Tab-separated table of C-alpha atoms (C1' of nucleotides) in Angstrom:
chain	number	residue	atom	x	y	z
A	1	MET	CA	-20.531	2.526	4.601
A	2	THR	CA	-23.488	1.806	2.388
A	3	PRO	CA	-26.778	0.765	3.986
A	4	GLN	CA	-26.391	-2.611	2.308
A	5	ALA	CA	-23.001	-3.204	3.890
A	6	GLU	CA	-24.443	-2.221	7.238
A	7	ILE	CA	-27.172	-4.804	6.874
A	8	ALA	CA	-24.585	-7.346	5.819
A	9	LEU	CA	-22.643	-6.745	9.022
A	10	SER	CA	-25.624	-7.429	11.217
A	11	ASP	CA	-26.558	-10.691	9.498
A	12	PRO	CA	-25.007	-13.508	11.551
A	13	THR	CA	-24.877	-15.909	8.610
A	14	LEU	CA	-22.538	-13.494	6.848
A	15	ILE	CA	-19.929	-13.428	9.587
A	16	ALA	CA	-18.062	-16.445	8.255
A	17	PRO	CA	-17.979	-15.191	4.646
A	18	ILE	CA	-16.840	-11.769	5.823
A	19	ASN	CA	-14.016	-13.320	7.789
A	20	ALA	CA	-12.984	-15.469	4.851
A	21	ALA	CA	-13.013	-12.449	2.564
A	22	LYS	CA	-11.073	-10.436	5.141
A	23	GLU	CA	-8.352	-13.024	5.157
A	24	LEU	CA	-8.102	-12.813	1.362
A	25	PHE	CA	-8.066	-9.031	1.142
A	26	TRP	CA	-5.591	-8.831	3.998
A	27	ARG	CA	-3.126	-11.240	2.432
A	28	GLN	CA	-3.549	-10.339	-1.222
A	29	GLY	CA	-4.776	-6.767	-1.316
A	30	TYR	CA	-7.912	-5.456	-2.971
A	31	ASP	CA	-6.993	-5.491	-6.653
A	32	GLU	CA	-5.271	-8.826	-6.427
A	33	THR	CA	-8.332	-10.465	-4.937
A	34	SER	CA	-10.898	-11.425	-7.556
A	35	ILE	CA	-14.540	-12.144	-6.894
A	36	GLU	CA	-13.739	-15.673	-7.992
A	37	ASP	CA	-11.236	-15.935	-5.125
A	38	VAL	CA	-13.915	-14.786	-2.736
A	39	VAL	CA	-16.402	-17.288	-4.164
A	40	GLY	CA	-13.858	-20.051	-3.627
A	41	ALA	CA	-12.925	-18.996	-0.100
A	42	THR	CA	-16.405	-18.285	1.227
A	43	GLY	CA	-18.301	-21.099	-0.469
A	44	MET	CA	-20.942	-18.549	-1.464
A	45	ASN	CA	-21.606	-18.312	-5.173
A	46	ARG	CA	-21.426	-15.106	-7.149
A	47	TYR	CA	-25.163	-14.654	-7.216
A	48	ALA	CA	-25.447	-14.864	-3.442
A	49	LEU	CA	-22.425	-12.633	-2.950
A	50	TYR	CA	-23.795	-9.873	-5.149
A	51	ASN	CA	-27.162	-10.283	-3.485
A	52	ALA	CA	-25.773	-9.966	0.015
A	53	PHE	CA	-23.261	-7.192	-0.504
A	54	GLY	CA	-24.006	-5.450	-3.761
A	55	GLY	CA	-20.543	-5.571	-5.286
A	56	LYS	CA	-16.853	-5.972	-4.663
A	57	LEU	CA	-16.351	-2.525	-3.164
A	58	GLU	CA	-19.301	-2.915	-0.813
A	59	LEU	CA	-18.004	-6.304	0.242
A	60	PHE	CA	-14.673	-4.737	1.079
A	61	LEU	CA	-16.367	-1.977	3.050
A	62	ALA	CA	-18.185	-4.598	5.121
A	63	VAL	CA	-14.909	-6.421	5.703
A	64	LEU	CA	-13.192	-3.198	6.682
A	65	GLU	CA	-15.937	-2.238	9.092
A	66	ASN	CA	-15.771	-5.663	10.669
A	67	TYR	CA	-12.005	-5.329	11.079
A	68	PHE	CA	-12.407	-1.821	12.496
A	69	VAL	CA	-14.900	-2.906	15.128
A	70	GLU	CA	-12.902	-5.977	16.085
A	71	ARG	CA	-9.733	-3.971	16.438
A	72	LYS	CA	-11.403	-1.255	18.446
A	73	ASN	CA	-12.887	-3.793	20.831
A	74	LEU	CA	-9.518	-5.434	21.222
A	75	PHE	CA	-7.922	-2.165	22.246
A	76	LEU	CA	-10.736	-0.868	24.391
A	77	THR	CA	-11.115	-4.131	26.278
A	78	ALA	CA	-7.432	-4.500	27.005
A	79	LEU	CA	-6.713	-0.857	27.759
A	80	SER	CA	-9.770	0.246	29.703
A	81	ASP	CA	-9.154	-2.079	32.633
A	82	PRO	CA	-5.536	-3.197	32.414
A	83	GLN	CA	-4.728	-5.934	34.903
A	84	GLY	CA	-0.951	-5.719	34.855
A	85	GLY	CA	-0.774	-1.955	34.452
A	86	PRO	CA	-1.302	0.249	31.411
A	87	MET	CA	2.097	-0.217	29.815
A	88	ALA	CA	1.766	-3.987	29.996
A	89	ALA	CA	-1.646	-3.771	28.371
A	90	ILE	CA	-0.310	-1.691	25.526
A	91	ARG	CA	2.466	-4.187	25.047
A	92	GLU	CA	0.024	-7.067	25.029
A	93	VAL	CA	-2.314	-5.760	22.325
A	94	SER	CA	0.519	-4.407	20.219
A	95	GLU	CA	2.401	-7.676	20.266
A	96	TYR	CA	-0.786	-9.431	19.288
A	97	CYS	CA	-1.065	-7.148	16.271
A	98	ILE	CA	2.556	-7.698	15.316
A	99	ILE	CA	2.047	-11.451	15.413
A	100	GLU	CA	-1.020	-11.133	13.189
A	101	MET	CA	0.927	-9.025	10.707
A	102	THR	CA	3.952	-11.269	10.528
A	103	ASP	CA	1.697	-14.326	10.216
A	104	ARG	CA	0.357	-12.880	7.004
A	105	GLY	CA	3.390	-10.883	5.926
A	106	ALA	CA	0.812	-8.246	5.167
A	107	GLY	CA	0.875	-5.230	7.444
A	108	CYS	CA	-2.393	-3.720	8.537
A	109	LEU	CA	-5.604	-4.320	6.617
A	110	MET	CA	-6.837	-0.932	7.651
A	111	CYS	CA	-3.907	1.117	6.516
A	112	ASP	CA	-2.377	-0.837	3.697
A	113	VAL	CA	-5.290	-2.370	1.859
A	114	ALA	CA	-7.695	0.400	2.746
A	115	ALA	CA	-5.233	2.949	1.397
A	116	GLU	CA	-5.325	1.053	-1.891
A	117	VAL	CA	-9.092	1.396	-1.953
A	118	GLY	CA	-8.793	4.984	-0.750
A	119	ARG	CA	-7.593	5.805	-4.248
A	120	TYR	CA	-11.041	5.014	-5.602
A	121	ASP	CA	-13.014	6.243	-2.686
A	122	LYS	CA	-11.856	9.135	-0.539
A	123	ALA	CA	-14.431	8.270	2.112
A	124	VAL	CA	-12.403	5.154	2.890
A	125	SER	CA	-9.262	7.190	3.647
A	126	GLU	CA	-11.236	9.461	5.916
A	127	ARG	CA	-12.711	6.478	7.712
A	128	VAL	CA	-9.220	5.067	8.186
A	129	LEU	CA	-7.968	8.291	9.740
A	130	SER	CA	-10.962	8.510	12.030
A	131	TYR	CA	-10.482	4.939	13.192
A	132	LEU	CA	-6.808	5.442	13.791
A	133	GLU	CA	-7.798	8.430	15.874
A	134	GLU	CA	-10.096	6.225	17.954
A	135	ILE	CA	-7.326	3.763	18.602
A	136	ARG	CA	-4.893	6.563	19.319
A	137	SER	CA	-7.283	7.890	21.868
A	138	ALA	CA	-7.504	4.465	23.520
A	139	ASP	CA	-3.714	4.466	23.706
A	140	GLU	CA	-3.801	7.964	25.117
A	141	MET	CA	-6.168	6.818	27.840
A	142	ALA	CA	-3.758	4.060	28.809
A	143	LEU	CA	-0.805	6.420	28.764
A	144	THR	CA	-2.696	8.868	30.966
A	145	GLN	CA	-3.055	6.105	33.508
A	146	ALA	CA	0.606	5.314	33.054
A	147	GLU	CA	1.449	8.941	33.725
A	148	ALA	CA	-0.567	8.823	36.939
A	149	CYS	CA	1.396	5.801	38.189
A	150	GLY	CA	4.666	7.420	37.161
A	151	GLU	CA	5.226	4.889	34.417
A	152	LEU	CA	5.369	7.440	31.607
A	153	ASN	CA	8.501	9.213	30.490
A	154	PRO	CA	7.967	12.757	31.784
A	155	ALA	CA	9.487	14.185	28.597
A	156	ILE	CA	6.294	13.356	26.738
A	157	SER	CA	2.558	13.839	27.070
A	158	PRO	CA	0.088	10.926	26.846
A	159	LYS	CA	-1.284	12.451	23.654
A	160	GLU	CA	2.069	12.612	21.914
A	161	GLY	CA	3.003	9.188	23.192
A	162	ALA	CA	-0.178	7.700	21.765
A	163	ALA	CA	0.503	9.255	18.374
A	164	LEU	CA	3.997	7.790	18.474
A	165	LEU	CA	2.623	4.360	19.266
A	166	ILE	CA	0.274	4.515	16.285
A	167	ALA	CA	3.004	5.692	13.937
A	168	ASN	CA	5.313	3.008	15.222
A	169	MET	CA	2.726	0.309	14.609
A	170	LEU	CA	2.098	1.605	11.099
A	171	GLY	CA	5.821	1.516	10.479
A	172	VAL	CA	5.979	-2.013	11.794
A	173	GLY	CA	3.155	-2.864	9.384
A	174	ALA	CA	5.028	-1.404	6.433
A	175	LEU	CA	8.083	-3.455	7.351
A	176	ALA	CA	6.017	-6.612	7.803
A	177	ARG	CA	4.478	-6.123	4.396
A	178	ASN	CA	7.919	-6.112	2.874
A	179	GLY	CA	8.878	-9.277	4.683
A	180	ALA	CA	10.606	-8.146	7.884
A	181	GLY	CA	10.821	-10.821	10.554
A	182	ARG	CA	8.738	-11.125	13.691
A	183	ARG	CA	11.652	-10.991	16.081
A	184	GLU	CA	13.028	-7.835	14.514
A	185	LEU	CA	9.640	-6.134	14.681
A	186	LEU	CA	9.004	-7.129	18.275
A	187	THR	CA	12.413	-5.743	19.219
A	188	LEU	CA	11.623	-2.525	17.395
A	189	PHE	CA	8.329	-2.126	19.176
A	190	ASN	CA	10.089	-2.851	22.418
A	191	SER	CA	12.523	0.034	21.943
A	192	CYS	CA	9.597	2.308	21.313
A	193	LEU	CA	7.845	1.231	24.472
A	194	ARG	CA	11.030	1.587	26.464
A	195	LEU	CA	11.472	5.210	25.381
A	196	LEU	CA	7.854	5.953	26.211
A	197	GLY	CA	8.140	4.389	29.633
A	198	ARG	CA	9.958	5.614	32.669
A	199	GLN	CA	13.011	3.669	31.503
A	200	GLY	CA	13.340	6.097	28.601
A	201	ASP	CA	14.125	8.725	31.189
A	202	ALA	CA	17.375	6.999	32.038
A	203	GLN	CA	19.004	9.456	34.410
A	204	GLY	CA	15.796	10.307	36.170
A	205	LEU	CA	15.213	6.654	36.808
A	206	GLN	CA	18.756	6.056	37.923
A	207	ARG	CA	18.445	8.730	40.529
A	208	LYS	CA	15.447	6.989	42.057
A	209	ARG	CA	16.888	3.488	41.992
A	210	ARG	CA	18.919	1.862	44.701
A	211	ASN	CA	20.950	-0.220	42.254
A	212	PRO	CA	21.457	1.691	39.000
A	213	GLN	CA	22.804	-1.352	37.113
A	214	ALA	CA	19.256	-2.775	37.061
A	215	ARG	CA	18.531	-0.220	34.345
A	216	THR	CA	18.127	-2.731	31.554
A	217	VAL	CA	14.594	-3.510	30.595
A	218	LYS	CA	12.860	-6.841	30.472
A	219	GLN	CA	12.722	-7.845	26.830
A	220	VAL	CA	9.863	-9.703	25.152
A	221	SER	CA	10.383	-13.406	24.765
A	222	ASN	CA	9.576	-14.208	21.176
B	1	MET	CA	17.191	-4.985	-11.447
B	2	THR	CA	17.244	-6.182	-15.020
B	3	PRO	CA	20.250	-5.311	-17.204
B	4	GLN	CA	17.925	-3.252	-19.374
B	5	ALA	CA	16.763	-1.136	-16.455
B	6	GLU	CA	20.371	-0.626	-15.454
B	7	ILE	CA	21.213	0.663	-18.917
B	8	ALA	CA	18.144	2.896	-18.799
B	9	LEU	CA	19.379	4.488	-15.585
B	10	SER	CA	22.729	5.380	-17.056
B	11	ASP	CA	21.268	7.032	-20.162
B	12	PRO	CA	21.047	10.770	-19.470
B	13	THR	CA	18.231	11.323	-21.956
B	14	LEU	CA	16.046	9.030	-19.881
B	15	ILE	CA	16.379	10.987	-16.651
B	16	ALA	CA	13.466	13.286	-17.427
B	17	PRO	CA	11.106	10.468	-18.467
B	18	ILE	CA	12.072	8.481	-15.370
B	19	ASN	CA	11.306	11.448	-13.157
B	20	ALA	CA	7.978	12.017	-14.860
B	21	ALA	CA	7.082	8.349	-14.457
B	22	LYS	CA	8.215	8.446	-10.828
B	23	GLU	CA	5.837	11.276	-10.136
B	24	LEU	CA	2.971	9.265	-11.638
B	25	PHE	CA	3.724	6.022	-9.822
B	26	TRP	CA	4.259	7.893	-6.585
B	27	ARG	CA	0.960	9.716	-6.734
B	28	GLN	CA	-1.211	7.032	-8.308
B	29	GLY	CA	0.396	3.722	-7.470
B	30	TYR	CA	1.516	1.030	-9.869
B	31	ASP	CA	-1.743	-0.564	-10.964
B	32	GLU	CA	-3.520	2.747	-11.273
B	33	THR	CA	-0.874	4.094	-13.602
B	34	SER	CA	-1.347	2.973	-17.188
B	35	ILE	CA	1.287	3.010	-19.882
B	36	GLU	CA	-0.892	5.572	-21.601
B	37	ASP	CA	-0.511	7.841	-18.549
B	38	VAL	CA	3.239	7.441	-18.793
B	39	VAL	CA	3.190	8.184	-22.495
B	40	GLY	CA	1.265	11.358	-21.773
B	41	ALA	CA	3.485	12.492	-18.912
B	42	THR	CA	6.846	11.711	-20.466
B	43	GLY	CA	6.149	12.730	-24.040
B	44	MET	CA	7.767	9.483	-25.160
B	45	ASN	CA	5.576	7.275	-27.282
B	46	ARG	CA	4.817	3.668	-26.502
B	47	TYR	CA	7.279	2.332	-29.008
B	48	ALA	CA	10.158	4.313	-27.533
B	49	LEU	CA	9.097	3.452	-23.983
B	50	TYR	CA	9.075	-0.262	-24.661
B	51	ASN	CA	12.346	0.048	-26.500
B	52	ALA	CA	14.066	1.876	-23.686
B	53	PHE	CA	12.730	-0.057	-20.713
B	54	GLY	CA	11.265	-3.323	-21.934
B	55	GLY	CA	7.899	-3.094	-20.218
B	56	LYS	CA	5.895	-1.552	-17.425
B	57	LEU	CA	7.529	-3.547	-14.645
B	58	GLU	CA	11.027	-2.792	-15.875
B	59	LEU	CA	10.130	0.870	-16.115
B	60	PHE	CA	8.985	0.810	-12.523
B	61	LEU	CA	12.197	-0.914	-11.449
B	62	ALA	CA	14.214	1.843	-13.118
B	63	VAL	CA	12.077	4.457	-11.371
B	64	LEU	CA	12.505	2.701	-8.041
B	65	GLU	CA	16.248	2.439	-8.435
B	66	ASN	CA	16.423	6.103	-9.287
B	67	TYR	CA	14.411	6.957	-6.184
B	68	PHE	CA	16.571	4.669	-4.060
B	69	VAL	CA	19.807	6.271	-5.195
B	70	GLU	CA	18.466	9.786	-4.832
B	71	ARG	CA	17.191	9.080	-1.341
B	72	LYS	CA	20.400	7.434	-0.261
B	73	ASN	CA	22.454	10.354	-1.503
B	74	LEU	CA	20.186	12.757	0.316
B	75	PHE	CA	20.717	10.950	3.600
B	76	LEU	CA	24.395	10.248	3.197
B	77	THR	CA	25.202	13.804	2.170
B	78	ALA	CA	23.299	15.380	5.019
B	79	LEU	CA	24.281	12.915	7.705
B	80	SER	CA	27.931	12.207	6.937
B	81	ASP	CA	29.109	15.749	7.601
B	82	PRO	CA	26.359	17.467	9.565
B	83	GLN	CA	26.980	21.189	9.976
B	84	GLY	CA	24.573	21.913	12.786
B	85	GLY	CA	25.070	18.632	14.630
B	86	PRO	CA	23.745	15.144	13.904
B	87	MET	CA	20.280	15.584	15.403
B	88	ALA	CA	19.705	18.723	13.359
B	89	ALA	CA	20.764	16.884	10.225
B	90	ILE	CA	18.351	14.053	10.917
B	91	ARG	CA	15.605	16.571	11.456
B	92	GLU	CA	16.429	18.350	8.234
B	93	VAL	CA	16.290	15.331	5.925
B	94	SER	CA	13.275	13.858	7.670
B	95	GLU	CA	11.291	17.052	7.419
B	96	TYR	CA	12.189	17.234	3.769
B	97	CYS	CA	10.723	13.745	3.308
B	98	ILE	CA	7.586	14.639	5.212
B	99	ILE	CA	7.042	17.661	3.005
B	100	GLU	CA	7.479	15.518	-0.096
B	101	MET	CA	4.945	13.022	1.209
B	102	THR	CA	2.337	15.541	2.187
B	103	ASP	CA	2.789	17.360	-1.114
B	104	ARG	CA	1.673	14.218	-2.873
B	105	GLY	CA	-0.550	12.777	-0.173
B	106	ALA	CA	1.178	9.573	-1.079
B	107	GLY	CA	3.542	8.225	1.545
B	108	CYS	CA	6.792	6.702	0.427
B	109	LEU	CA	7.300	5.442	-3.107
B	110	MET	CA	9.675	2.853	-1.821
B	111	CYS	CA	7.477	1.310	0.804
B	112	ASP	CA	3.984	1.902	-0.398
B	113	VAL	CA	4.126	1.536	-4.148
B	114	ALA	CA	6.995	-0.913	-4.096
B	115	ALA	CA	5.076	-3.108	-1.658
B	116	GLU	CA	2.278	-3.199	-4.215
B	117	VAL	CA	4.721	-4.438	-6.821
B	118	GLY	CA	6.301	-6.741	-4.259
B	119	ARG	CA	3.201	-8.874	-4.612
B	120	TYR	CA	4.222	-9.758	-8.158
B	121	ASP	CA	7.910	-9.787	-7.601
B	122	LYS	CA	9.444	-10.828	-4.311
B	123	ALA	CA	12.812	-9.427	-5.372
B	124	VAL	CA	11.301	-5.954	-5.085
B	125	SER	CA	10.347	-6.481	-1.432
B	126	GLU	CA	13.830	-7.708	-0.653
B	127	ARG	CA	15.341	-4.704	-2.389
B	128	VAL	CA	13.093	-2.436	-0.329
B	129	LEU	CA	14.222	-4.006	2.918
B	130	SER	CA	17.870	-3.791	1.939
B	131	TYR	CA	17.517	-0.131	1.034
B	132	LEU	CA	15.724	0.666	4.255
B	133	GLU	CA	18.625	-1.014	6.004
B	134	GLU	CA	21.049	1.283	4.201
B	135	ILE	CA	19.140	4.340	5.283
B	136	ARG	CA	18.803	2.976	8.780
B	137	SER	CA	22.529	2.561	8.909
B	138	ALA	CA	23.025	6.176	7.807
B	139	ASP	CA	20.728	7.201	10.658
B	140	GLU	CA	22.691	4.983	13.010
B	141	MET	CA	25.900	6.708	11.988
B	142	ALA	CA	24.379	10.071	12.815
B	143	LEU	CA	23.032	8.821	16.126
B	144	THR	CA	26.452	7.427	17.007
B	145	GLN	CA	27.856	10.915	16.546
B	146	ALA	CA	24.989	12.233	18.612
B	147	GLU	CA	25.848	9.777	21.355
B	148	ALA	CA	29.434	10.966	21.313
B	149	CYS	CA	28.346	14.595	21.817
B	150	GLY	CA	25.915	13.555	24.537
B	151	GLU	CA	22.918	14.429	22.374
B	152	LEU	CA	21.426	10.938	22.450
B	153	ASN	CA	19.049	9.674	25.089
B	154	PRO	CA	21.216	7.251	27.083
B	155	ALA	CA	18.295	4.845	27.409
B	156	ILE	CA	18.764	3.817	23.795
B	157	SER	CA	21.510	2.658	21.478
B	158	PRO	CA	22.179	4.340	18.125
B	159	LYS	CA	21.129	1.149	16.402
B	160	GLU	CA	17.752	0.971	18.107
B	161	GLY	CA	17.234	4.673	17.663
B	162	ALA	CA	17.867	4.421	13.940
B	163	ALA	CA	15.326	1.586	13.625
B	164	LEU	CA	12.810	3.727	15.484
B	165	LEU	CA	13.408	6.635	13.140
B	166	ILE	CA	12.789	4.425	10.109
B	167	ALA	CA	9.622	2.939	11.592
B	168	ASN	CA	8.407	6.386	12.536
B	169	MET	CA	8.954	7.673	9.007
B	170	LEU	CA	7.122	4.689	7.562
B	171	GLY	CA	4.261	5.361	9.924
B	172	VAL	CA	4.243	8.991	8.903
B	173	GLY	CA	4.085	7.796	5.298
B	174	ALA	CA	1.094	5.573	6.005
B	175	LEU	CA	-0.688	8.498	7.635
B	176	ALA	CA	0.184	10.834	4.764
B	177	ARG	CA	-1.193	8.339	2.286
B	178	ASN	CA	-4.501	8.424	4.085
B	179	GLY	CA	-4.576	12.192	4.044
B	180	ALA	CA	-3.069	13.279	7.367
B	181	GLY	CA	-1.922	16.898	7.419
B	182	ARG	CA	1.609	18.196	7.234
B	183	ARG	CA	1.522	20.005	10.539
B	184	GLU	CA	0.287	16.944	12.386
B	185	LEU	CA	2.989	14.768	10.852
B	186	LEU	CA	5.767	17.245	11.577
B	187	THR	CA	4.611	17.405	15.181
B	188	LEU	CA	4.587	13.633	15.370
B	189	PHE	CA	8.105	13.390	14.012
B	190	ASN	CA	9.150	16.048	16.444
B	191	SER	CA	7.967	14.020	19.430
B	192	CYS	CA	9.943	11.088	18.149
B	193	LEU	CA	13.089	13.133	17.804
B	194	ARG	CA	12.596	14.619	21.234
B	195	LEU	CA	12.432	11.186	22.861
B	196	LEU	CA	15.528	10.081	20.992
B	197	GLY	CA	17.439	13.172	22.013
B	198	ARG	CA	18.821	14.125	25.365
B	199	GLN	CA	15.537	15.910	26.065
B	200	GLY	CA	13.819	12.524	26.176
B	201	ASP	CA	15.848	11.853	29.275
B	202	ALA	CA	13.977	14.493	31.177
B	203	GLN	CA	15.302	14.048	34.702
B	204	GLY	CA	18.844	13.429	33.588
B	205	LEU	CA	18.775	16.618	31.621
B	206	GLN	CA	17.219	18.562	34.427
B	207	ARG	CA	20.031	17.579	36.725
B	208	LYS	CA	22.639	18.973	34.336
B	209	ARG	CA	20.843	22.204	33.572
B	210	ARG	CA	21.191	25.435	35.446
B	211	ASN	CA	17.600	26.454	34.757
B	212	PRO	CA	15.359	23.388	34.596
B	213	GLN	CA	12.393	25.316	33.204
B	214	ALA	CA	14.207	25.551	29.855
B	215	ARG	CA	13.218	21.923	29.338
B	216	THR	CA	10.861	22.564	26.460
B	217	VAL	CA	12.193	21.811	23.025
B	218	LYS	CA	12.364	24.088	20.068
B	219	GLN	CA	9.516	23.090	17.776
B	220	VAL	CA	9.612	23.043	14.007
B	221	SER	CA	8.084	26.056	12.361
B	222	ASN	CA	5.765	24.699	9.698
C	1	DT	C1'	-48.967	-31.728	-4.016
C	2	DC	C1'	-48.461	-27.448	-6.165
C	3	DT	C1'	-46.783	-22.920	-6.846
C	4	DA	C1'	-43.802	-19.120	-6.185
C	5	DA	C1'	-39.804	-17.596	-4.538
C	6	DA	C1'	-35.038	-18.215	-3.820
C	7	DC	C1'	-30.933	-20.242	-5.529
C	8	DC	C1'	-27.418	-22.085	-8.493
C	9	DA	C1'	-23.583	-22.595	-12.268
C	10	DG	C1'	-22.049	-21.465	-16.421
C	11	DA	C1'	-22.093	-18.352	-20.295
C	12	DT	C1'	-21.978	-13.649	-21.607
C	13	DT	C1'	-21.106	-8.812	-21.735
C	14	DG	C1'	-18.438	-4.825	-21.569
C	15	DA	C1'	-14.609	-2.476	-20.107
C	16	DC	C1'	-9.767	-1.912	-19.366
C	17	DC	C1'	-5.067	-2.562	-20.290
C	18	DA	C1'	-0.262	-4.302	-21.503
C	19	DT	C1'	1.864	-5.516	-25.344
C	20	DT	C1'	2.644	-6.238	-30.295
C	21	DC	C1'	1.948	-5.180	-35.048
C	22	DT	C1'	1.937	-2.413	-39.178
C	23	DG	C1'	2.551	0.758	-42.657
C	24	DG	C1'	3.907	5.245	-43.238
C	25	DA	C1'	7.043	9.293	-41.838
C	26	DT	C1'	11.415	11.000	-40.429
C	27	DT	C1'	15.954	11.096	-39.632
C	28	DT	C1'	20.827	9.694	-40.434
C	29	DG	C1'	25.043	8.377	-42.736
C	30	DC	C1'	27.278	8.534	-46.916
D	1	DG	C1'	20.016	13.091	-52.866
D	2	DC	C1'	19.358	8.384	-51.525
D	3	DA	C1'	19.075	4.231	-49.023
D	4	DA	C1'	18.732	2.257	-44.537
D	5	DA	C1'	17.756	2.583	-40.158
D	6	DT	C1'	14.973	4.579	-36.786
D	7	DC	C1'	10.823	6.393	-35.146
D	8	DC	C1'	5.939	7.190	-34.860
D	9	DA	C1'	0.629	6.734	-34.160
D	10	DG	C1'	-3.111	4.178	-34.355
D	11	DA	C1'	-5.096	-0.382	-34.906
D	12	DA	C1'	-5.162	-5.002	-33.393
D	13	DT	C1'	-4.475	-8.841	-30.058
D	14	DG	C1'	-5.026	-11.343	-26.050
D	15	DG	C1'	-5.984	-11.567	-21.428
D	16	DT	C1'	-8.295	-10.380	-17.059
D	17	DC	C1'	-12.121	-9.316	-14.405
D	18	DA	C1'	-16.480	-7.263	-12.398
D	19	DA	C1'	-20.967	-7.613	-13.143
D	20	DT	C1'	-25.146	-9.393	-15.443
D	21	DC	C1'	-27.975	-12.726	-17.644
D	22	DT	C1'	-30.199	-17.154	-18.363
D	23	DG	C1'	-32.385	-21.311	-17.950
D	24	DG	C1'	-32.774	-24.886	-14.991
D	25	DT	C1'	-33.075	-26.628	-9.887
D	26	DT	C1'	-34.104	-26.590	-5.224
D	27	DT	C1'	-36.625	-25.060	-1.348
D	28	DA	C1'	-40.601	-23.284	1.433
D	29	DG	C1'	-45.264	-22.259	2.299
D	30	DA	C1'	-50.124	-23.278	1.859
DNA sequence: TCTAAACCAGATTGACCATTCTGGATTTGC
DNA sequence: GCAAATCCAGAATGGTCAATCTGGTTTAGA
């Protein structure tokens, strides 16, 4: 991130324009979003925009950073002190993300749009990978707790499980971007979570249960 | 697909140009690839290109269709009569795809580049989803065989498992596009396959085995 | 009130690119 | 060998867009 973009992020009057621009980039992509679009959506004029951010790329970097931080907070808050247990917390934040993606039919700002920009600027790709790693590690933390309460499928380590969750969410994003429906994507995520959980270890679970027919898993209502 | 693109696909002299253009679009994306690039890579001149395909978009559609067909054949061939068992066949084709993606650092032509074009042309997005469904159904076929030989984790249906495989591959593609390494992605895919397989049902497996310590799974050599 | 700085909107620049045009070269059929 | 069709390469066209410029307007400070 450029120093200018960093300054932009800390200026409270720029929060609203950044959010407006984020919405545009997220829905339309980087190339498809013109400065004129941003002028229209933010209410700022070109002069002020260039003054505050420096240019289109720098504006996008500020947007991306804002999205990064927001997303990280979302995950860390929900996963560091999960009320209903770690698996429930993972489900909660993930379903929130899926709803965001299907609302926009636009996948993940970080991975899809940022990858577009990554073609110009390799630093963006690296930033994306490092952020994904941060989120993966938040997932891993939650899965470690899950392991401790016996909620994790013993066939897998928290680390591997977290990587699977990330990949699954990226896949869900790719499908959303091509127009897949919310219900379908929630079901897909649900299968993933089921395999990661103790329920994925079907026989092992059955052996512990008093009534094996209760094996089916509570589905999301969507 | 336009009639013109369909004709282009059936003309054997256009196979080489289509493959050259595919390589460009795959690596660089649609917007970043100029007609001049294509002229350079294919050896065809602009006049001939426009004559054969009609325009840039039509050229891309021909490329996409070619990729679709090739990919479908790859999956159907490997999965319809799997020599070393269905799970091995799934592993084989998937690892092939991962190697392709990491070679180019460019994810999946179908999902990543086509989604870019899908912004102009909704028909492209729909085509992408329908093709993914075809590949998913090939995976489902293989997983149904796996279920019959007791190689599938009983916690999951072949249908769900196939959807998970697709999502996982799309996620792997997103990671590859941002520069993730081959080894990391193969490991990730491996965890996915392990959960889908009988090994994902750790306790159940343990109960059937004579020596439970043989629980670890053969890893890919990469 | 006055002055200097900040701000605005529209016009302009400069670059890129898909597509078409054109006039000459090459091939093809007879 | 010749005429007609096909092909070629570079120039030209038209459009888009980021970024800058300009000349006038508003605001803020003393």
